[in-house]
Short mmCIF file of C-alpha atoms in Angstrom, two decimals:
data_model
loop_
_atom_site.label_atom_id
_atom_site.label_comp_id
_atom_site.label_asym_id
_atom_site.label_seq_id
_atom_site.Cartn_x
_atom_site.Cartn_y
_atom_site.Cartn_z
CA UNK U 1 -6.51 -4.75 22.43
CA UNK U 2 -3.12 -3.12 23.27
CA UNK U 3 -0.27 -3.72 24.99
CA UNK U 4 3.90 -2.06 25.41
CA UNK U 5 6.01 -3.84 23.08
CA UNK U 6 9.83 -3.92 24.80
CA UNK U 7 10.44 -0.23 23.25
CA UNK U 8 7.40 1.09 24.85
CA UNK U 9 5.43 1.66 21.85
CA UNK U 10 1.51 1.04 22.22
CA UNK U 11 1.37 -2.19 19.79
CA UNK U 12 -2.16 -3.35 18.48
CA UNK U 13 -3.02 -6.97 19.43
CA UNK U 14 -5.40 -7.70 16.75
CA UNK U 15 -2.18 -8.00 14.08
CA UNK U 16 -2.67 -7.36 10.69
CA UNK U 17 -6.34 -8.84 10.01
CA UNK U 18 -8.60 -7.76 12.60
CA UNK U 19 -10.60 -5.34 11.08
CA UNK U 20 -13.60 -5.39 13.36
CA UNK U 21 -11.21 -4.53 16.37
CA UNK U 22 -9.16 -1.98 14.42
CA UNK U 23 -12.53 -0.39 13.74
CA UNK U 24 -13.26 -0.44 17.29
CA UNK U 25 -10.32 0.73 18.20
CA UNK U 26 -9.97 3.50 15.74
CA UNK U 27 -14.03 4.33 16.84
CA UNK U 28 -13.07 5.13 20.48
CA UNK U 29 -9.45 7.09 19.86
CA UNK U 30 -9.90 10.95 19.57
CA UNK U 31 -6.55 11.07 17.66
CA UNK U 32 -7.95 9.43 14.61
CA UNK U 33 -7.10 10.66 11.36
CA UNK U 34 -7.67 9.21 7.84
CA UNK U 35 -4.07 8.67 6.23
CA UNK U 36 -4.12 9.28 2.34
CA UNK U 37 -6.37 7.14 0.16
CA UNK U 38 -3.73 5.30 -0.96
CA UNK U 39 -2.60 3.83 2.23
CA UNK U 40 -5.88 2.90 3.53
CA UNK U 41 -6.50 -0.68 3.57
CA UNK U 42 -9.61 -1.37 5.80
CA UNK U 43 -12.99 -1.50 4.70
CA UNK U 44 -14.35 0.15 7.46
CA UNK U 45 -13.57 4.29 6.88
CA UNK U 46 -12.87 4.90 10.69
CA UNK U 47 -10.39 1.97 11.29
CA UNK U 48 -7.15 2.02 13.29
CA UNK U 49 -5.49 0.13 9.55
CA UNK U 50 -6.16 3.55 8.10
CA UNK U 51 -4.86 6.36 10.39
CA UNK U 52 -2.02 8.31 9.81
CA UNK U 53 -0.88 7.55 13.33
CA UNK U 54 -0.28 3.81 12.79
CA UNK U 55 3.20 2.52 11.85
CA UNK U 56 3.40 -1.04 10.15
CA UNK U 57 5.49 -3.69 11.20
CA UNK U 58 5.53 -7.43 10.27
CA UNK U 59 2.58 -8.49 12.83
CA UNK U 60 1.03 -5.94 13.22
CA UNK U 61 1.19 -1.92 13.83
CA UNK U 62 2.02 0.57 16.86
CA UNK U 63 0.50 3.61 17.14
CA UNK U 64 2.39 6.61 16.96
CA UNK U 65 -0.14 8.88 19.20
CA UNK N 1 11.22 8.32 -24.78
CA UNK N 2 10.10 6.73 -21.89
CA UNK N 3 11.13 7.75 -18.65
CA UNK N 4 10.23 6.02 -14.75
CA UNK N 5 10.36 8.25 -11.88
CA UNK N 6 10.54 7.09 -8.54
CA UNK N 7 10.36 9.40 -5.21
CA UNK N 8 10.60 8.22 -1.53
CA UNK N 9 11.04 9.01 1.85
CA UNK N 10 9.56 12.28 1.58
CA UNK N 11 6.85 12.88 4.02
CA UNK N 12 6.08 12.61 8.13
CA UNK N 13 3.32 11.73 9.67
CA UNK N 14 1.78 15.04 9.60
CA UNK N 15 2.93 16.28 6.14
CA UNK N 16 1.60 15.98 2.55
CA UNK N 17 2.17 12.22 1.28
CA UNK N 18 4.77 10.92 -0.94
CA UNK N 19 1.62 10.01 -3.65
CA UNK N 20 0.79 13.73 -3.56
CA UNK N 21 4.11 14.85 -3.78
CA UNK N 22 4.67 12.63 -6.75
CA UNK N 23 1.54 13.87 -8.40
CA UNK N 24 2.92 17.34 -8.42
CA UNK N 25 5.79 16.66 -10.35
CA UNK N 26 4.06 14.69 -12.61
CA UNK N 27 1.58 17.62 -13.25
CA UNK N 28 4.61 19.93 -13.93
CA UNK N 29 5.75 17.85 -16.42
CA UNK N 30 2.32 18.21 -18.34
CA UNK N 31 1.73 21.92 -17.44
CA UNK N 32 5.30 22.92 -18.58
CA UNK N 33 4.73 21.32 -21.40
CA UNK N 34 8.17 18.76 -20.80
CA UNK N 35 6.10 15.50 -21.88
CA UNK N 36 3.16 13.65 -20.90
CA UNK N 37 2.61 11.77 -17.87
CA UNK N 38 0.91 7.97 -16.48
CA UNK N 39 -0.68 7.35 -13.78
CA UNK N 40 1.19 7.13 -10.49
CA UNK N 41 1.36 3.84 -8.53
CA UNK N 42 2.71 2.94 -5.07
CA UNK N 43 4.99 -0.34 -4.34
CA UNK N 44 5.24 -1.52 -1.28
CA UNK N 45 8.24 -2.22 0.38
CA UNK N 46 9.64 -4.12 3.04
CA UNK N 47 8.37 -3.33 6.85
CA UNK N 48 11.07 -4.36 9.03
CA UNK N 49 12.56 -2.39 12.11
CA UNK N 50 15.81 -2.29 10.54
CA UNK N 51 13.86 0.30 7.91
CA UNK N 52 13.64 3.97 8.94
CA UNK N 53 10.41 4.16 7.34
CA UNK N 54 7.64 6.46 8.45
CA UNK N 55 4.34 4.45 8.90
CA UNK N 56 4.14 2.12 5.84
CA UNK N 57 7.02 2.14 3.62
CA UNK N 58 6.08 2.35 0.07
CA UNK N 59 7.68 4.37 -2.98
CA UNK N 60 5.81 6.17 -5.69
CA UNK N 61 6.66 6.42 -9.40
CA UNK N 62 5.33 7.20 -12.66
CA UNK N 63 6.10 6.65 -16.31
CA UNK N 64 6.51 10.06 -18.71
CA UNK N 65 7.12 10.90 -22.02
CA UNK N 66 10.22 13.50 -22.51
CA UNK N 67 12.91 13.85 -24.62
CA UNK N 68 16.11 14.19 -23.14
CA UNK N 69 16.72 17.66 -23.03
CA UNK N 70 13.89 17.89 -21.07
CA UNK N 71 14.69 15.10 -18.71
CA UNK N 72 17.76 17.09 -17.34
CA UNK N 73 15.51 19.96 -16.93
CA UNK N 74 13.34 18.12 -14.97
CA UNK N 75 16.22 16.21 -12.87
CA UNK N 76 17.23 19.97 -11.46
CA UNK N 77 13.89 21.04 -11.10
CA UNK N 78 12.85 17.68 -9.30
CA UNK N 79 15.66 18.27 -6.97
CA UNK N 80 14.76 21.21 -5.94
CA UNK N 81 11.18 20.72 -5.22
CA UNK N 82 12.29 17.39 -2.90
CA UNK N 83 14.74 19.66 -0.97
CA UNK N 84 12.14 22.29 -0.18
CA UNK N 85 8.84 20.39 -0.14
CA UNK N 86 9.72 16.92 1.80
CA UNK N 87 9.13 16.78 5.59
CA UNK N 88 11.59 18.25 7.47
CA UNK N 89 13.35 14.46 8.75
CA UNK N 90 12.41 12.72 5.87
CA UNK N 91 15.48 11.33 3.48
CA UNK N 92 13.85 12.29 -0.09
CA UNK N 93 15.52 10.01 -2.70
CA UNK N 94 14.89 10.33 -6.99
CA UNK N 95 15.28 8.21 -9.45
CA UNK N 96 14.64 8.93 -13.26
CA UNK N 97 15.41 6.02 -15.56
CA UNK N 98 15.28 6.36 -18.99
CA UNK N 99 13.56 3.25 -20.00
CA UNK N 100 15.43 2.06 -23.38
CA UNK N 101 18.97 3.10 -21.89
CA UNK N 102 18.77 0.87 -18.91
CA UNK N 103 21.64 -1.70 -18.99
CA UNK N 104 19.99 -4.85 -17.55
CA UNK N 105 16.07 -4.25 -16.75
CA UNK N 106 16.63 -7.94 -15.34
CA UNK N 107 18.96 -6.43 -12.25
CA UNK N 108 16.63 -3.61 -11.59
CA UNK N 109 13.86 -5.96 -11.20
CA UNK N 110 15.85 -7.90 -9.19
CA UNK N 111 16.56 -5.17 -6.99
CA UNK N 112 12.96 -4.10 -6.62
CA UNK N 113 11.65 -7.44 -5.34
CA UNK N 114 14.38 -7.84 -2.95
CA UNK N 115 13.33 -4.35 -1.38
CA UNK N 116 9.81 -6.51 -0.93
CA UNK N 117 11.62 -8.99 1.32
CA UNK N 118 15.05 -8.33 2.33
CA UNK N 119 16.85 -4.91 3.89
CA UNK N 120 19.10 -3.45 1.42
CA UNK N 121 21.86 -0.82 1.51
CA UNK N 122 21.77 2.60 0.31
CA UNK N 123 25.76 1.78 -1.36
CA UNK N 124 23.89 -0.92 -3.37
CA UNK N 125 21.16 1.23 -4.66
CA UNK N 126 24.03 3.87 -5.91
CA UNK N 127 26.72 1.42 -6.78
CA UNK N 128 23.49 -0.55 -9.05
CA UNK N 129 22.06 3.16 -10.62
CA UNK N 130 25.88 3.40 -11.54
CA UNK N 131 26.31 -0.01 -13.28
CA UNK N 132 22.83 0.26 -15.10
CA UNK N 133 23.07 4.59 -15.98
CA UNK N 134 20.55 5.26 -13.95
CA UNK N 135 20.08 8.87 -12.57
CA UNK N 136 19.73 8.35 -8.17
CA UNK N 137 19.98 11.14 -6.01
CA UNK N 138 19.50 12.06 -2.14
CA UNK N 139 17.46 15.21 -1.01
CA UNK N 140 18.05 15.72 2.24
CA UNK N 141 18.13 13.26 5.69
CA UNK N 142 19.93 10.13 5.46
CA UNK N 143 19.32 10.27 2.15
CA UNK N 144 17.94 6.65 2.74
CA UNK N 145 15.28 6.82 0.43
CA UNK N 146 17.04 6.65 -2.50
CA UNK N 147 16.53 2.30 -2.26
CA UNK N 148 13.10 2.83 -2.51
CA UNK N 149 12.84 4.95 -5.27
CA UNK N 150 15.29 2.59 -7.30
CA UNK N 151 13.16 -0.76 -5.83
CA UNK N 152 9.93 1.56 -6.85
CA UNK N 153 11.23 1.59 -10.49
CA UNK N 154 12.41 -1.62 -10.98
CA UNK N 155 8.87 -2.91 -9.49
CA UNK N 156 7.34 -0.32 -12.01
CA UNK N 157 8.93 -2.17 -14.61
CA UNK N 158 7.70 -5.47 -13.76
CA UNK N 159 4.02 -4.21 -14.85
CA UNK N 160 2.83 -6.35 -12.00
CA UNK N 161 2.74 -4.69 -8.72
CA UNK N 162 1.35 -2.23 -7.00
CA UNK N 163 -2.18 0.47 -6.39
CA UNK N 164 -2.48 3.58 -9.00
CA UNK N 165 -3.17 6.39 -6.84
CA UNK N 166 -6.32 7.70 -6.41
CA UNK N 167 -10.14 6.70 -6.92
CA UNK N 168 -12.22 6.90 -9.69
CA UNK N 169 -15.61 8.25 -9.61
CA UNK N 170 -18.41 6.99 -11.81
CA UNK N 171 -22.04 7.92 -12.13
CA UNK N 172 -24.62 5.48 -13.04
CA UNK N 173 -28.53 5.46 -12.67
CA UNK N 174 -28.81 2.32 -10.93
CA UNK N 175 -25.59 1.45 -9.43
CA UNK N 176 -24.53 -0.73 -12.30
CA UNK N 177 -22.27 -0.37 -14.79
CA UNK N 178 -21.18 -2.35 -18.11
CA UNK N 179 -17.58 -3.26 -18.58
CA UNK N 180 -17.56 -1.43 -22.19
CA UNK N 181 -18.90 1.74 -20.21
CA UNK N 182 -16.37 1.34 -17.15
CA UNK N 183 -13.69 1.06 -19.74
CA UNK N 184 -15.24 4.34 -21.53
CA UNK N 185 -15.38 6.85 -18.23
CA UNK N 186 -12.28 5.38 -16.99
CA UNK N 187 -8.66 5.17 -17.76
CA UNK N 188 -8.61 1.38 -16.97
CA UNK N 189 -7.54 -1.10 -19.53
CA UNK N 190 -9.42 -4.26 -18.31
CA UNK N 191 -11.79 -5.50 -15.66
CA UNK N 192 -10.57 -9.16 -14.61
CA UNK N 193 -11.73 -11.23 -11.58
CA UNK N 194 -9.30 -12.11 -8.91
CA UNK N 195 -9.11 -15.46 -10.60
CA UNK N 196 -7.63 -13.95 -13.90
CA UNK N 197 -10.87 -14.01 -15.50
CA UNK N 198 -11.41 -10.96 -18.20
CA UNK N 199 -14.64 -9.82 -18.22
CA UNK N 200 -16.24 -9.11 -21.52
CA UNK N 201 -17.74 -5.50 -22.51
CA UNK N 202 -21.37 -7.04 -21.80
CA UNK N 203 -20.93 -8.30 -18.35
CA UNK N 204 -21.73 -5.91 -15.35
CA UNK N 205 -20.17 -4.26 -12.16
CA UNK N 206 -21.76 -3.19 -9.26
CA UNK N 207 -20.90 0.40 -8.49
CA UNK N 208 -21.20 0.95 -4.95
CA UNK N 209 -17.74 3.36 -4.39
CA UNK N 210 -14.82 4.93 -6.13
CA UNK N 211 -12.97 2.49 -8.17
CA UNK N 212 -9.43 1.41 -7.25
CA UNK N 213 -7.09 -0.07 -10.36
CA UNK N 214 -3.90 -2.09 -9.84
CA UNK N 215 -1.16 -2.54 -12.37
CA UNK N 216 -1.16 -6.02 -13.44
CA UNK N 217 -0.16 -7.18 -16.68
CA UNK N 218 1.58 -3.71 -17.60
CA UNK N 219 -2.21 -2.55 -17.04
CA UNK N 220 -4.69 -0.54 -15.47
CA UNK N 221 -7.11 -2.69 -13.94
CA UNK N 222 -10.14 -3.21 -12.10
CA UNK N 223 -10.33 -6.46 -9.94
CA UNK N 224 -13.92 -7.63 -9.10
CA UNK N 225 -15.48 -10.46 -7.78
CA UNK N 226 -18.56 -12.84 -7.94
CA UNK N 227 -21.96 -10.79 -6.49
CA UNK N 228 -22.51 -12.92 -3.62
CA UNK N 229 -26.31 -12.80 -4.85
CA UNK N 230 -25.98 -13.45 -8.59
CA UNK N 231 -29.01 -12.03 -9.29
CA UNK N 232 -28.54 -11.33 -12.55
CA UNK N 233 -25.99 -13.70 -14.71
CA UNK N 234 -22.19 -12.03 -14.73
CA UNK N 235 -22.83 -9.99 -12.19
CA UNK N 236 -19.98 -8.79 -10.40
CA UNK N 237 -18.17 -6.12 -7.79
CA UNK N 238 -15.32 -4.17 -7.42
CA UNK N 239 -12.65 -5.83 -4.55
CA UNK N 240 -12.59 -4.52 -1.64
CA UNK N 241 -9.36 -2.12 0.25
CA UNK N 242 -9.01 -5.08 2.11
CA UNK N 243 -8.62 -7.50 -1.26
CA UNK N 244 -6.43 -4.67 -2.63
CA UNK N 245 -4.42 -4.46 -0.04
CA UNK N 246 -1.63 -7.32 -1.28
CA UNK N 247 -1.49 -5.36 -4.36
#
């Protein structure tokens, strides 16, 4: 689901459009935390796509915990 | 007159959001009695690694009512609240247009969808507010987020881009709700299907959550969608986040 992008950042695999992973993901990660409404773009409530902790890049995002 | 504001770069990733921040001017505008306010909406930006963006880059902005007197007053007090209330890191940037003294709308719009796609410099942003007598200003950092907040504006000004802040709540006894009494508890201006359909005050929504509007059309509005049951003729449902999300 993860992997070390070449500046050692934990990048998700699952790009942009895999909810049901980000959910997962997000699911079994104690550092969750619900960004603001208005950056929340999954479905699912507890989803990796709408934590504070995720930074966007073209692909996909890394997380920043 | 009618003024844009524009704010970005303000927060981290533990501090109070951009949106929020945004939202607090706005409400001093009302509350000092300096004009009325519009809804806030958020523009997304380019993501690129080039962009010293916190986790999503996108600029908020809002449209007011003030005469100019009041605009300056607000310019000072705007700055001030950016300097002490962004994240400490952040590069705050402000811009306040006043709509009818714009030189070329047609650059600033320009300028705003090229922050969707390309990396731009913070010497274009100032040397364009310049040209087109627009008020830009740095708050602290880099300063770097005074592109946004110009790009925010000009994509303001399209009327067709970007989420209004927030969600709207709306009771109903059986989950469903006719457009004419959407349109009556909410602010929005039209309910249209993704296809560009407008639905009429008889047809009904499905109320399952908060409602979400997007600017489209210089507009508030609420996108549905087809009921995947169709139970009932014109039956439809609010889009989802996901849906929303290339708004």
């Amino acid at each position: 689901m993860w992997r070390v992008n070449h500046q050692g950042q934990k990048e998700f695999l699952g790009g942009n459009n895999d909810c049901q992973g980000a959910a997962q993901a997000a699911e079994a990660c104690l550092n969750f935390t619900p960004d603001d409404e208005d950056e929340q773009v999954a479905n699912e409530q507890v989803s990796c796509y709408n934590c504070r902790y995720r930074r966007w890049g073209k692909e996909t995002f890394v997380c920043c915990k | 007159m009618r003024i844009l504001i524009c704010i970005d770069d303000t927060d981290d990733l533990e501090s109070v959001g951009t949106g929020e921040l945004a939202e607090m001017l706005a409400a001093t505008i009302n509350n000092r009695g300096w004009g009325k306010t519009y809804g806030v909406t958020r523009h997304q930006l380019l993501v690129h690694p080039d962009i010293p963006y916190t986790s999503h880059n996108s600029s908020m902005c809002f449209e007011a009512d003030m005469d100019e007197q009041q605009v300056k007053q607000f310019i000072d007090y705007a700055a001030e609240f950016l300097g002490s209330k962004s994240a400490p890191g952040s590069d705050p940037g402000l811009c306040v247009a006043i709509l009818d003294q714009i030189a070329s709308l047609e650059n600033l719009v320009d300028f705003g969808r090229k922050a969707k796609i390309a990396v731009l410099a913070k010497d274009d942003a100032y040397e364009l507010a310049r040209e087109l007598g627009i008020h830009l200003s740095e708050h602290g950092g880099t300063g770097q987020g005074v592109i946004g907040a110009l790009a925010g504006v000009g994509l303001r000004i399209t009327g067709n881009d970007g989420r209004f802040k927030g969600k709207v709540y709306m009771n109903t006894t059986d989950g469903l709700a006719s457009v004419r009494e959407i349109r009556g508890h909410t602010k929005v201006d039209m309910v249209r299907s993704l296809g560009g359909k407008v639905l009429e005050d008889h047809e009904t929504v499905l109320i399952e959550e908060a409602l979400k509007f997007v600017l489209l059309d210089g507009k508030s509005v609420l996108l549905v969608r087809p009921h995947e049951d169709m139970v009932k003729e014109s039956l439809w449902r609010p889009c989802s986040k996901q849906q929303l999300k290339v708004y």
